[in-house]
Amino acid sequence: MSLFVDVILPLPLSNRYTYILPDDLAEQVKMGIRVIVPFGPKKYYTAIVTEVHDRAPEGYKLKSVVEILDRAPIIFPGQLRFWEWIASYYLCTIGDVYKAALPSGLKLESETLVIYNPDFDVSVSLNAGEQTILESLANGKERNLATLQKECHVKNILPYIKTLLEKEAIFIKEEVRRSYKPKMETRVRLCNPNVECIQTLLESLKRAPKQQAVLRTYIELACLESGEELEEVCRKDLLEKSGASSSILNELIEKGIFELYQFEIGHLKEENQRTDFQLVHPLNDYQQKAFAEINHLFSEKNICLLHGVTASGKTEIYIHLIKQTLQAGRQVLYLLPEIALTTQITQRLKRVFGDQLGIYHSKFSDMERVEIWQKQLSEKEYRIILGVRSSVFLPFRNLGLVIVDEEHENTYKQQDPAPRYHARNAAIMLASMHRAKTILGTATPSIESYFNTQIGKYGLVSLSQRHHAVELPQIMVVDIAELIHKRRMKGAFSPLLLEKMRQALEQKEQVILFQNRRGFAPMIECHTCGWVPKCKNCDVSLTYHKGLKQLTCHYCGYTYSVPQVCPACNGNDLRNRGFGTERIEDEIREIFPEARIARMDLDTTRTRSAHEQIIADFQQKRTDILIGTQMVSKGLDFEHVSVVGILNADSMMNFPDFRSHERAFQLMVQVSGRAGRKKKQGTVVLQTKSKDSPLIEQIVKADYPTLYENQMAERLLFKYPPFHRLVYIYLKHKHAELVDAASREMAIHLRRIFGSRILGPDAPPIARIQTLYIRKIILKIETSVSLSKVYEQLQYIHRSIQEDERFRYVTIYFDVDPY
């Protein structure tokens, strides 16, 4: 009887595909393992088996599975259910989810780019196919797998690529981009580990005391005398412990006593730190009360919102909840919105939980992420995973608690590519599937989460007092419109801000300056004719980066040289308009030349360790002034910060989005919370041209209830979340006329079903990105309406539009719950 497998492919495809299983592979296949399958005329992909069955499809000729890559499943059945929920809820394909979920090293395909590793140990044995591939790559030029297969005349190249990756003879493209280097260790072992033989060897080396000392050190390190399992002995450790030179060890190798071998130590740092619950700090009265309330609410509800002011000690409560969960024998997922936050939190958690803690984020090399994935499949998995949004896709055996810290952050929402999921909401669903509890923590809750506490869906626990009874910072509002008119501003800085900074620096305290724009200037402009350089691919002005001496598009990445004269009028009066973090840094260096200054934005944190270094320097007072974008606003804990400057509140308040006031409040309250966190009240200087705005008053008083009431009234009136669900429908094409026609046609179809719930089509504020014109249609759906039926209709209309020959190549996608 023939067997068949249904598989998922890492392509934007909704369907499972069926392949016939060769008899010699039948016993090895099970749900969740990877197989190599042909797809299309000449391409091969790594697919995941979702079912093994004996039902032969009719009507077409089946292709055969080429190779099996795993002995055991690499995903659990619960993960597959989670993937299916993501695809269903966020209106994308299961292939999109598979491609996003797995590290690149686990999903090779014909178009994967590979390159030879020049540090590869050529003494490692290779079979004929592997040798042929390495010889083809020896010139150092990268190739995709399809090209490589053609050059090498190898029928199926993917199994060879898999083994070459394991031997670290090649890099895949992502690793090349991260300058990945393999980690191998030279180890020493006895040629004959028999105990009696060792005694004879010690006797024979009496006249070579240095060699005998090396052997004795080896015995000690390997634990041979204790009768325990032999320890691995590193060559470097053996030489350091024995104090011997390499030549003495080489003499022992020549005598046939020792032999050397290469051992892969992995890319993860194993520090052998033990769990020590004694290091968990006792909670103060307010924290203990909150901790008890959370546990009481968890007996009735699965989700609880911890609303605690900045520096109230939410992290200590999390640590007590983690300890409680581990003692119950279950796992914890701790989500953070930014990689920058993992540095400080890791140090705190490592002290208590040691090697039970695993870190997972995009700054890790692909091989490190592969190893973490594989460790989570093993019996020695991490009990706690600390990571950013992609951590929700990791394998969990027994998840008991999910912590979503800074739950209000918009960086939890994935924008491009699909799946466009929100990690907070996905984590809540993941916890539900595992019958786990979820704690959402923040000083500035999202409107939706707070609403869920008011209707009884979530529990609510409040922490209104800062740790050690430190007062909330004093927020001083400066009307810069008047100062600009009177020409009293020094660049982007008011006299009050400069005075407060000067006082802080004189008292050896630190300062944070918040400017939510990177680069030197948001634009340059010809003062004669008003010409502004714009991106040729996108409808945006170019940002000037002084350090790079170029103009850059922050949407497509294209760079331009800075013109010497205006191309429109040949004038040479080109001026910088606005302030980015780079320009702020330049001007602060002129004003405070003795101060040590650092900048934290996307431009300065591209390397893996950059976040850690900037934060460590500031934490250890090697930096006096930290200038940054919203990265500096998110939960960082600095003991000596006494002054925070918010340079331009208006750019956040006036953004064209229904959430702009909510986000501005969250950002400014969060960044204000970095001031005066330990010993004394801090000062925040908030610069704005809208001093009388009600929002500014709410920020000064940290008055979340009033913000919530105002926002709820507006959202009820204009049919926004949490009263209605939003689905944005985007259409893209390189020809504006075609995308206009397609969007009008789609809106007609949508209005037949959804009526006045449809708005648009309209051009978004940035209507062209990467040469593609964009049109947006908004669907507002009451929360009482069945989402599954709505989604069925949307998918049907999507197919109808793309079946029209005119619109075949128009890209259409959905963004559910846009943030």
Short mmCIF file of N, CA and C in Angstrom, two decimals, residues 87-174:
data_model
loop_
_atom_site.label_atom_id
_atom_site.label_comp_id
_atom_site.label_asym_id
_atom_site.label_seq_id
_atom_site.Cartn_x
_atom_site.Cartn_y
_atom_site.Cartn_z
N ALA A 87 -2.52 32.23 10.62
CA ALA A 87 -2.87 32.37 9.20
C ALA A 87 -4.33 32.75 9.04
N SER A 88 -5.20 32.13 9.86
CA SER A 88 -6.63 32.38 9.74
C SER A 88 -6.99 33.78 10.22
N TYR A 89 -6.47 34.18 11.39
CA TYR A 89 -6.88 35.46 11.99
C TYR A 89 -6.29 36.64 11.23
N TYR A 90 -5.02 36.52 10.83
CA TYR A 90 -4.34 37.66 10.19
C TYR A 90 -4.40 37.59 8.66
N LEU A 91 -5.26 36.75 8.13
CA LEU A 91 -5.56 36.70 6.70
C LEU A 91 -4.31 36.59 5.83
N CYS A 92 -3.49 35.60 6.16
CA CYS A 92 -2.32 35.30 5.35
C CYS A 92 -2.29 33.80 5.11
N THR A 93 -1.25 33.29 4.50
CA THR A 93 -1.18 31.87 4.19
C THR A 93 -0.37 31.14 5.26
N ILE A 94 -0.61 29.84 5.37
CA ILE A 94 0.17 29.02 6.31
C ILE A 94 1.64 29.00 5.89
N GLY A 95 1.90 29.12 4.58
CA GLY A 95 3.28 29.20 4.09
C GLY A 95 3.99 30.45 4.57
N ASP A 96 3.24 31.58 4.65
CA ASP A 96 3.81 32.82 5.20
C ASP A 96 4.24 32.61 6.64
N VAL A 97 3.39 31.93 7.42
CA VAL A 97 3.69 31.72 8.84
C VAL A 97 4.90 30.81 8.99
N TYR A 98 4.94 29.72 8.21
CA TYR A 98 6.08 28.80 8.26
C TYR A 98 7.38 29.55 7.97
N LYS A 99 7.35 30.39 6.94
CA LYS A 99 8.58 31.11 6.54
C LYS A 99 9.03 32.07 7.64
N ALA A 100 8.07 32.70 8.35
CA ALA A 100 8.42 33.64 9.42
C ALA A 100 8.85 32.92 10.69
N ALA A 101 8.29 31.75 10.94
CA ALA A 101 8.49 31.07 12.22
C ALA A 101 9.85 30.42 12.35
N LEU A 102 10.30 29.71 11.31
CA LEU A 102 11.53 28.94 11.41
C LEU A 102 12.76 29.77 11.06
N PRO A 103 13.88 29.59 11.78
CA PRO A 103 15.14 30.22 11.37
C PRO A 103 15.53 29.77 9.97
N SER A 104 16.25 30.63 9.26
CA SER A 104 16.62 30.34 7.86
C SER A 104 17.37 29.02 7.72
N GLY A 105 18.21 28.69 8.71
CA GLY A 105 19.00 27.46 8.63
C GLY A 105 18.18 26.20 8.64
N LEU A 106 16.88 26.29 8.96
CA LEU A 106 16.01 25.11 8.98
C LEU A 106 15.13 25.02 7.74
N LYS A 107 15.26 25.97 6.81
CA LYS A 107 14.38 25.92 5.63
C LYS A 107 15.14 26.26 4.34
N LEU A 108 16.10 25.43 4.00
CA LEU A 108 16.85 25.59 2.76
C LEU A 108 15.92 25.47 1.56
N GLU A 109 16.25 26.20 0.51
CA GLU A 109 15.49 26.08 -0.72
C GLU A 109 16.41 26.38 -1.89
N SER A 110 15.89 26.16 -3.09
CA SER A 110 16.73 26.27 -4.29
C SER A 110 17.36 27.64 -4.45
N GLU A 111 16.73 28.68 -3.90
CA GLU A 111 17.23 30.04 -4.09
C GLU A 111 18.07 30.54 -2.91
N THR A 112 18.30 29.68 -1.94
CA THR A 112 19.17 30.05 -0.82
C THR A 112 20.58 30.32 -1.35
N LEU A 113 21.17 31.44 -0.93
CA LEU A 113 22.54 31.77 -1.35
C LEU A 113 23.54 31.17 -0.38
N VAL A 114 24.59 30.55 -0.91
CA VAL A 114 25.62 29.94 -0.06
C VAL A 114 27.00 30.44 -0.48
N ILE A 115 27.94 30.38 0.47
CA ILE A 115 29.32 30.79 0.20
C ILE A 115 30.26 29.92 1.01
N TYR A 116 31.44 29.70 0.48
CA TYR A 116 32.45 28.87 1.13
C TYR A 116 32.98 29.54 2.40
N ASN A 117 33.20 28.76 3.46
CA ASN A 117 33.79 29.26 4.70
C ASN A 117 35.32 29.13 4.61
N PRO A 118 36.03 30.25 4.49
CA PRO A 118 37.50 30.18 4.33
C PRO A 118 38.21 29.60 5.55
N ASP A 119 37.53 29.58 6.72
CA ASP A 119 38.14 29.04 7.94
C ASP A 119 37.85 27.55 8.14
N PHE A 120 37.23 26.92 7.14
CA PHE A 120 36.85 25.51 7.28
C PHE A 120 38.09 24.63 7.42
N ASP A 121 38.01 23.68 8.35
CA ASP A 121 39.11 22.74 8.59
C ASP A 121 39.10 21.68 7.49
N VAL A 122 40.05 21.76 6.59
CA VAL A 122 40.07 20.87 5.41
C VAL A 122 40.32 19.42 5.77
N SER A 123 40.73 19.15 7.02
CA SER A 123 40.98 17.75 7.41
C SER A 123 39.68 17.00 7.70
N VAL A 124 38.55 17.73 7.81
CA VAL A 124 37.27 17.08 8.05
C VAL A 124 36.89 16.25 6.83
N SER A 125 36.46 15.00 7.05
CA SER A 125 36.14 14.09 5.93
C SER A 125 34.87 14.53 5.22
N LEU A 126 34.91 14.44 3.89
CA LEU A 126 33.77 14.81 3.05
C LEU A 126 33.52 13.68 2.06
N ASN A 127 32.23 13.50 1.70
CA ASN A 127 31.95 12.53 0.64
C ASN A 127 32.12 13.20 -0.72
N ALA A 128 31.94 12.42 -1.78
CA ALA A 128 32.24 12.94 -3.13
C ALA A 128 31.36 14.13 -3.50
N GLY A 129 30.06 14.05 -3.16
CA GLY A 129 29.14 15.14 -3.49
C GLY A 129 29.50 16.42 -2.76
N GLU A 130 29.83 16.31 -1.46
CA GLU A 130 30.22 17.48 -0.67
C GLU A 130 31.50 18.10 -1.22
N GLN A 131 32.46 17.24 -1.59
CA GLN A 131 33.73 17.73 -2.12
C GLN A 131 33.52 18.50 -3.41
N THR A 132 32.65 17.99 -4.29
CA THR A 132 32.36 18.65 -5.57
C THR A 132 31.78 20.04 -5.35
N ILE A 133 30.86 20.12 -4.38
CA ILE A 133 30.22 21.41 -4.09
C ILE A 133 31.23 22.42 -3.54
N LEU A 134 32.09 21.97 -2.62
CA LEU A 134 33.10 22.88 -2.04
C LEU A 134 34.08 23.37 -3.10
N GLU A 135 34.47 22.48 -4.00
CA GLU A 135 35.39 22.90 -5.06
C GLU A 135 34.75 23.97 -5.94
N SER A 136 33.45 23.84 -6.17
CA SER A 136 32.74 24.82 -6.99
C SER A 136 32.64 26.18 -6.29
N LEU A 137 32.61 26.16 -4.94
CA LEU A 137 32.49 27.40 -4.17
C LEU A 137 33.84 27.99 -3.77
N ALA A 138 34.93 27.31 -4.10
CA ALA A 138 36.25 27.66 -3.58
C ALA A 138 36.71 29.06 -3.96
N ASN A 139 36.16 29.63 -5.05
CA ASN A 139 36.59 30.98 -5.45
C ASN A 139 35.98 32.08 -4.58
N GLY A 140 35.14 31.67 -3.61
CA GLY A 140 34.57 32.64 -2.68
C GLY A 140 33.34 33.36 -3.18
N LYS A 141 32.89 33.05 -4.39
CA LYS A 141 31.72 33.72 -4.96
C LYS A 141 30.45 33.02 -4.49
N GLU A 142 29.46 33.80 -4.04
CA GLU A 142 28.21 33.19 -3.56
C GLU A 142 27.36 32.74 -4.74
N ARG A 143 26.60 31.67 -4.53
CA ARG A 143 25.70 31.15 -5.57
C ARG A 143 24.41 30.69 -4.92
N ASN A 144 23.32 30.72 -5.69
CA ASN A 144 22.12 30.12 -5.15
C ASN A 144 22.15 28.62 -5.43
N LEU A 145 21.32 27.88 -4.74
CA LEU A 145 21.39 26.42 -4.81
C LEU A 145 21.05 25.88 -6.20
N ALA A 146 20.12 26.55 -6.88
CA ALA A 146 19.76 26.08 -8.22
C ALA A 146 20.97 26.15 -9.17
N THR A 147 21.71 27.27 -9.10
CA THR A 147 22.91 27.43 -9.94
C THR A 147 23.97 26.41 -9.55
N LEU A 148 24.14 26.23 -8.25
CA LEU A 148 25.15 25.30 -7.75
C LEU A 148 24.85 23.87 -8.18
N GLN A 149 23.58 23.50 -8.14
CA GLN A 149 23.19 22.15 -8.55
C GLN A 149 23.50 21.92 -10.03
N LYS A 150 23.28 22.95 -10.83
CA LYS A 150 23.55 22.85 -12.27
C LYS A 150 25.05 22.72 -12.52
N GLU A 151 25.85 23.52 -11.80
CA GLU A 151 27.31 23.48 -11.98
C GLU A 151 27.91 22.14 -11.55
N CYS A 152 27.40 21.60 -10.47
CA CYS A 152 28.01 20.39 -9.88
C CYS A 152 27.44 19.10 -10.45
N HIS A 153 26.36 19.22 -11.25
CA HIS A 153 25.71 18.03 -11.82
C HIS A 153 25.28 17.05 -10.72
N VAL A 154 24.78 17.61 -9.60
CA VAL A 154 24.28 16.79 -8.49
C VAL A 154 22.77 16.76 -8.61
N LYS A 155 22.18 15.56 -8.58
CA LYS A 155 20.74 15.44 -8.81
C LYS A 155 19.92 16.19 -7.76
N ASN A 156 20.22 15.97 -6.48
CA ASN A 156 19.52 16.68 -5.42
C ASN A 156 20.55 17.22 -4.44
N ILE A 157 20.69 18.53 -4.43
CA ILE A 157 21.79 19.15 -3.70
C ILE A 157 21.48 19.43 -2.22
N LEU A 158 20.20 19.53 -1.85
CA LEU A 158 19.85 19.98 -0.49
C LEU A 158 20.39 19.09 0.63
N PRO A 159 20.34 17.76 0.54
CA PRO A 159 20.94 16.95 1.62
C PRO A 159 22.44 17.23 1.80
N TYR A 160 23.16 17.45 0.69
CA TYR A 160 24.60 17.77 0.79
C TYR A 160 24.81 19.14 1.45
N ILE A 161 23.96 20.11 1.09
CA ILE A 161 24.05 21.44 1.69
C ILE A 161 23.80 21.34 3.19
N LYS A 162 22.83 20.52 3.58
CA LYS A 162 22.52 20.36 5.01
C LYS A 162 23.74 19.83 5.77
N THR A 163 24.41 18.81 5.22
CA THR A 163 25.57 18.23 5.93
C THR A 163 26.76 19.19 5.91
N LEU A 164 26.93 19.94 4.82
CA LEU A 164 28.02 20.93 4.77
C LEU A 164 27.80 22.06 5.78
N LEU A 165 26.52 22.44 5.99
CA LEU A 165 26.21 23.43 7.02
C LEU A 165 26.53 22.90 8.40
N GLU A 166 26.19 21.62 8.64
CA GLU A 166 26.46 21.01 9.94
C GLU A 166 27.97 20.93 10.20
N LYS A 167 28.75 20.67 9.12
CA LYS A 167 30.22 20.63 9.26
C LYS A 167 30.83 22.03 9.21
N GLU A 168 29.96 23.05 8.97
CA GLU A 168 30.36 24.45 8.91
C GLU A 168 31.42 24.71 7.85
N ALA A 169 31.24 24.03 6.71
CA ALA A 169 32.11 24.25 5.56
C ALA A 169 31.60 25.40 4.69
N ILE A 170 30.32 25.76 4.87
CA ILE A 170 29.72 26.84 4.09
C ILE A 170 28.91 27.73 5.01
N PHE A 171 28.59 28.93 4.52
CA PHE A 171 27.65 29.84 5.18
C PHE A 171 26.41 29.94 4.29
N ILE A 172 25.26 30.15 4.91
CA ILE A 172 24.13 30.60 4.10
C ILE A 172 24.12 32.12 4.13
N LYS A 173 23.37 32.73 3.24
CA LYS A 173 23.45 34.18 2.99
C LYS A 173 23.28 35.00 4.26
N GLU A 174 22.31 34.64 5.10
CA GLU A 174 22.06 35.45 6.29
C GLU A 174 23.28 35.47 7.20
#
